[in-house]
Short mmCIF file of C-alpha atoms in Angstrom, two decimals:
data_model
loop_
_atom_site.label_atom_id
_atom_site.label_comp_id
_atom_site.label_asym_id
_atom_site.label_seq_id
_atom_site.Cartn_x
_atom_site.Cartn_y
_atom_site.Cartn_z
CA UNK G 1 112.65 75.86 60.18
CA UNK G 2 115.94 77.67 59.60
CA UNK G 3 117.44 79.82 62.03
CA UNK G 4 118.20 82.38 58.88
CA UNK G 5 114.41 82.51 57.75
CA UNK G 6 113.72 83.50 61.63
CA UNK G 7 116.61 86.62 61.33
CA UNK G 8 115.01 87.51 58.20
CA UNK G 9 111.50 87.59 59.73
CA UNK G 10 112.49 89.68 62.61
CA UNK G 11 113.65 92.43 59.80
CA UNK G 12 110.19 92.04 57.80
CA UNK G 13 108.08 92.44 60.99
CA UNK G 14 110.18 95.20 62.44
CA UNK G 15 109.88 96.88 58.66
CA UNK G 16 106.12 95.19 57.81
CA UNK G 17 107.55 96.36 54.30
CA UNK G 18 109.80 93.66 52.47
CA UNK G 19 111.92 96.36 50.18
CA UNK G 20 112.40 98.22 53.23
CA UNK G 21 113.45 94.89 54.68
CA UNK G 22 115.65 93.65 51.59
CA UNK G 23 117.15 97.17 51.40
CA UNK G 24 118.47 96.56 55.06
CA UNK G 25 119.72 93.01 54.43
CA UNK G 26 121.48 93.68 51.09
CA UNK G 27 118.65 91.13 49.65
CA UNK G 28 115.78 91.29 46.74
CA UNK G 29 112.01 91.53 47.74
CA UNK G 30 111.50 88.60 46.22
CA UNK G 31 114.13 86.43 48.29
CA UNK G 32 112.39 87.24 51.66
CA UNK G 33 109.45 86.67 50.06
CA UNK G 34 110.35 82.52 49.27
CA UNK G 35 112.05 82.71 53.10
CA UNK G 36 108.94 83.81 54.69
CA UNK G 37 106.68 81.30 52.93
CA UNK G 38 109.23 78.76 54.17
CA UNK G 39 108.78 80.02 57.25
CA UNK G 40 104.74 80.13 57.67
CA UNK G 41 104.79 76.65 55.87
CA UNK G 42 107.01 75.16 58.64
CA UNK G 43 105.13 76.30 60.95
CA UNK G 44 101.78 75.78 59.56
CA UNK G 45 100.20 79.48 60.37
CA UNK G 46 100.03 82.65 58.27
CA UNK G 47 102.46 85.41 60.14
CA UNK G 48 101.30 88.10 58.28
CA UNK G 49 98.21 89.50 57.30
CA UNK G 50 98.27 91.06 53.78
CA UNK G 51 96.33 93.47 52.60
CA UNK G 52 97.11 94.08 48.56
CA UNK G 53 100.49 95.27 48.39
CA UNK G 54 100.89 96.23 52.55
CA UNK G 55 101.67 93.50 55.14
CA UNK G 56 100.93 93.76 58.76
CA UNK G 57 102.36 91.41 61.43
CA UNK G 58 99.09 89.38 62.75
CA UNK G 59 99.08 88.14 66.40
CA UNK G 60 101.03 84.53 65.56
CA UNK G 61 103.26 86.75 64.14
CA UNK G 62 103.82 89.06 67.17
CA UNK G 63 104.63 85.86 69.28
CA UNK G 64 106.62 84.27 67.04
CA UNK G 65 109.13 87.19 67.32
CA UNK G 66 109.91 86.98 71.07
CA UNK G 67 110.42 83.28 70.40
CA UNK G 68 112.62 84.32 67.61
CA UNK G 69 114.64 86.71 69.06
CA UNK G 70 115.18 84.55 71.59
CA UNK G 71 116.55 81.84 69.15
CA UNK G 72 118.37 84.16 67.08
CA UNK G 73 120.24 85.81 69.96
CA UNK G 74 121.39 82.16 71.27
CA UNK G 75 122.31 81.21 67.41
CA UNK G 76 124.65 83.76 67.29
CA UNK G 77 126.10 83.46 70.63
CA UNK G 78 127.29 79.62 69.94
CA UNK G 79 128.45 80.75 66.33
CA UNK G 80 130.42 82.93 68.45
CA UNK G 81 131.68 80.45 70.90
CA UNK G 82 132.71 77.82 68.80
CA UNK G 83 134.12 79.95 65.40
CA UNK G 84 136.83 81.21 66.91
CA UNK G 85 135.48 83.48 69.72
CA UNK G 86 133.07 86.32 68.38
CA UNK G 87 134.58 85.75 64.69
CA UNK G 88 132.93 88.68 63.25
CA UNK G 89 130.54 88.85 65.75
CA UNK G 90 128.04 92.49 65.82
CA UNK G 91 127.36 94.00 68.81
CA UNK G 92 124.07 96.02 67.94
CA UNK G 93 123.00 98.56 70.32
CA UNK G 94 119.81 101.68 70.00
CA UNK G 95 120.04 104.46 72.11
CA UNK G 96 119.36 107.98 71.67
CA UNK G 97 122.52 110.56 69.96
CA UNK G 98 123.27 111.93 73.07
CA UNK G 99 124.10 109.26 75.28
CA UNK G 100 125.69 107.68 72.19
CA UNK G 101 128.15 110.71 72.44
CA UNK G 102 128.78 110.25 76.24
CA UNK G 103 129.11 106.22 76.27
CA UNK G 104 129.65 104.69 73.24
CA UNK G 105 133.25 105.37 73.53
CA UNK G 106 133.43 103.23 76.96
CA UNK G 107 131.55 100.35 75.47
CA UNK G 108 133.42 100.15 72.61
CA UNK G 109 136.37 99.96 74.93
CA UNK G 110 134.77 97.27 77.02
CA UNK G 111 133.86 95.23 73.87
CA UNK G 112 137.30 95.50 73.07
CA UNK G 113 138.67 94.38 76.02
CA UNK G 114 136.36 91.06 76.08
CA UNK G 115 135.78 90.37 72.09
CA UNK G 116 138.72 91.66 70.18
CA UNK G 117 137.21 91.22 67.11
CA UNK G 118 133.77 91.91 67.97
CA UNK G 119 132.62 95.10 66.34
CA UNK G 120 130.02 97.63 67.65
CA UNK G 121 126.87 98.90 65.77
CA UNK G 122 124.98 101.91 66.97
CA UNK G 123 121.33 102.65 65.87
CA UNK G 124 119.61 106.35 66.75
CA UNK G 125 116.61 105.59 68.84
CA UNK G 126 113.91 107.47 71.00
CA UNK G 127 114.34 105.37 74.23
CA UNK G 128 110.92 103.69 74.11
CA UNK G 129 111.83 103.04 70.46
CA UNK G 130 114.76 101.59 71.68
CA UNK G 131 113.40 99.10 73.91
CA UNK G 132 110.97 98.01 71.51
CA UNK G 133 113.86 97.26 68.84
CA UNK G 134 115.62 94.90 71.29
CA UNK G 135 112.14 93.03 72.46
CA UNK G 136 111.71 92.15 68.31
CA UNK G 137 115.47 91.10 68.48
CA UNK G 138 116.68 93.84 66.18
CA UNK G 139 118.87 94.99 68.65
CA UNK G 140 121.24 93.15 71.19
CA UNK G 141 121.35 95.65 74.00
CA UNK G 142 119.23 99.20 74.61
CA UNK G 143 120.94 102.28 76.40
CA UNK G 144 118.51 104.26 78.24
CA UNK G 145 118.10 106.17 80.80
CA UNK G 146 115.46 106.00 84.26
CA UNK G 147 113.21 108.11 82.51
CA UNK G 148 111.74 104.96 80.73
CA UNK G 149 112.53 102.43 83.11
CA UNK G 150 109.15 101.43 83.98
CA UNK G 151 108.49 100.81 80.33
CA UNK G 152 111.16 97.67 80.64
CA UNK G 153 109.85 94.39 80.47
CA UNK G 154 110.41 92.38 84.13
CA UNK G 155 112.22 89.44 81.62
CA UNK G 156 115.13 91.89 80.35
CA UNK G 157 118.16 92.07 82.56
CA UNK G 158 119.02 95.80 83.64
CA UNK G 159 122.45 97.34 84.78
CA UNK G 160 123.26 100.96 85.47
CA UNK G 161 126.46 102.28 83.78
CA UNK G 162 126.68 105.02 84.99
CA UNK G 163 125.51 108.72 85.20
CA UNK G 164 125.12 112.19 82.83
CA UNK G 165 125.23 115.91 83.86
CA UNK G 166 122.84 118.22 82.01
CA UNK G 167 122.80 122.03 81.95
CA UNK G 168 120.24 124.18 81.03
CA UNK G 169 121.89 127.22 78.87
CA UNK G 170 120.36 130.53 78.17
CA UNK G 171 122.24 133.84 76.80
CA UNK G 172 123.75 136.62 78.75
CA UNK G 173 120.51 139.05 77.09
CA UNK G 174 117.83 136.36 77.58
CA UNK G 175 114.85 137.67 79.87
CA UNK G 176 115.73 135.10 82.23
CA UNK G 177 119.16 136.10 83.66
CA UNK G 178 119.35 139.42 81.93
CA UNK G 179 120.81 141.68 84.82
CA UNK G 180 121.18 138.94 87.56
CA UNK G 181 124.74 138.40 88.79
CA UNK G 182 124.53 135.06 90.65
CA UNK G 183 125.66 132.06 88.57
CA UNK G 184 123.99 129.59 88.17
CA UNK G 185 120.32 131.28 88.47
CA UNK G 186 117.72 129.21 89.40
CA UNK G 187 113.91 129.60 88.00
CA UNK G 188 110.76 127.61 87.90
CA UNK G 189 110.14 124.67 85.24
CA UNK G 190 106.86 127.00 85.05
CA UNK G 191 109.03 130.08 84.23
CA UNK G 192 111.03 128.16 81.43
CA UNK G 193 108.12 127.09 79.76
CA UNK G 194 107.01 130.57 79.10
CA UNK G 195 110.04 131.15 76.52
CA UNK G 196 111.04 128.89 73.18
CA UNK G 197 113.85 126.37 74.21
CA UNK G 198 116.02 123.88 72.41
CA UNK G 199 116.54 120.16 73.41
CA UNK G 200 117.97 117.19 72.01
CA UNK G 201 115.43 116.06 69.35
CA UNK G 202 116.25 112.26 69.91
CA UNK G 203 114.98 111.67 73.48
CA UNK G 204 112.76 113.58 74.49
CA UNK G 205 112.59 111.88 77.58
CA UNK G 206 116.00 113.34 78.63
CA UNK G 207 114.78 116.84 77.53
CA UNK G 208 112.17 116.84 79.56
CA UNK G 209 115.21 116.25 82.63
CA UNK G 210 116.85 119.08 81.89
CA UNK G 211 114.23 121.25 81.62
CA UNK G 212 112.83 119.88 84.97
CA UNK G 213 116.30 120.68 86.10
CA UNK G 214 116.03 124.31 86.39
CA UNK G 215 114.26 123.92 89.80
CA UNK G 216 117.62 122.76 90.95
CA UNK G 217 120.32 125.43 89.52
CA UNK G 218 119.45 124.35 85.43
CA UNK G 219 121.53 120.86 86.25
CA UNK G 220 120.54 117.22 86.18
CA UNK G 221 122.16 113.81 86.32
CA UNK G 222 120.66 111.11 84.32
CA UNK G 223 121.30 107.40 84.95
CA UNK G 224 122.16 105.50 81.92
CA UNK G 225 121.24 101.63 81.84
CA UNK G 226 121.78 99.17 79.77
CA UNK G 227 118.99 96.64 78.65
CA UNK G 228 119.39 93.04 77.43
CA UNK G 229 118.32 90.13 77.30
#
C-alpha cells in the first residue's frame, strides 16, 4: 500500500467521480483508475461501489478515509521535517469568502513566520462543508466560526483566533430607518424578516448572525476558530 494511492483515494472519494478527480490532480481517468485497484487489492476489500459509469464510496471506503487522512497528513509532515523544513510544503485551508477576507492575511503571515517556504492554499467553503473537507483529509485546517461548533468532531483540535464585527446596512429611504434620527436604530430580527435582505452567499451560518444582530443595534462579533487535526 502506497502512501500516494491513499492521497489519490481521498480525491476520488471526496469527488466519487474520477475525471473530476484527475482534473484536480493534473492526472488521466485512467491512472487513478490502476491506483485505486492497487489500492482495494492491497487491502483485499472493494472501496467503492460502482454502479455503470457512477461510483459511490461504500462503508470500507468511508473508514478507510479517516485512516487515510490520518496517514497522509503524517506523510507529509515528515517529508517536511526531513527535506529541508516544509520544502514546498501546502498549507490547505476551507473556509467561507468572508472570513477568508478578514484572516487569511494573518495566517499567511504566521505561516511565514514559521515555514518560509511553506505556501498557503485557500478553498471557498460553507462551514459545515468545510469541516467535512478536512475530516476526508482534503484539507489541513478549517476556519469557522461558533456558529458550527457543535458540528466539530471531539478528535479535532480547536483554537479561537480571534473575533469579526458585522453590521447590518439598510439605506437612508428604506422603511426601516426612513425618518428616524438615532444612529444606529435598533429593530426586531422579526421586523427584518419582513423586507428582502442581502448576505454573504458563502456561509450562511454567519448571515444568519448578522441578521440576528439587529436585536442588538444591527452589530455582531463572530468568533473565528481554527480546526485541525
Amino acid at each position: 500500500m502506497e502512501i500516494d494511492d491513499l492521497e489519490k483515494f481521498l480525491v476520488i472519494a471526496a469527488t466519487e467521480n474520477l475525471q473530476r478527480a484527475a482534473d484536480r490532480l493534473d492526472t488521466s481517468a485512467g491512472g487513478l483508475s490502476k491506483s485505486l485497484r492497487r489500492l482495494e487489492t492491497a487491502l483485499d476489500t472493494r472501496l467503492f461501489d460502482r454502479v455503470g459509469k457512477q461510483i459511490r464510496v461504500n462503508d470500507a471506503g468511508r473508514r478507510l478515509q479517516r485512516r487515510a487522512a490520518e496517514i497522509v497528513a503524517m506523510a507529509q509532515q515528515t517529508r517536511a521535517e526531513f527535506g529541508g523544513l516544509a520544502r514546498g510544503l501546502e498549507c490547505r485551508v476551507a473556509a467561507p469568502a468572508m472570513l477568508q477576507l478578514e484572516w487569511s492575511r494573518r495566517i499567511q503571515q504566521c505561516l511565514a513566520l514559521q515555514q518560509p517556504d511553506a505556501r498557503l492554499s485557500m478553498t471557498s467553503a460553507y462551514e459545515a462543508l468545510a469541516l467535512r473537507m478536512l475530516v476526508r483529509g482534503e484539507v489541513d485546517f478549517a476556519l469557522v466560526t461558533d456558529a458550527v461548533a457543535a458540528q466539530i468532531p471531539d478528535d479535532m483540535s480547536v483554537r479561537s483566533v480571534g473575533s469579526t464585527t458585522m453590521r447590518v446596512a439598510a439605506a437612508p429611504s428604506h422603511p426601516l430607518v426612513q425618518g428616524r434620527r438615532e444612529r444606529p436604530v435598533e429593530v426586531t430580527t422579526e421586523t427584518i424578516l419582513r423586507y428582502p435582505f442581502a448576505a454573504p452567499r458563502i456561509s450562511p451560518s454567519v448571515a444568519r448572525s448578522a441578521v440576528s444582530a439587529a436585536t442588538a443595534g444591527a452589530r455582531t462579533r463572530c468568533r473565528a476558530r481554527s480546526v485541525w487535526w
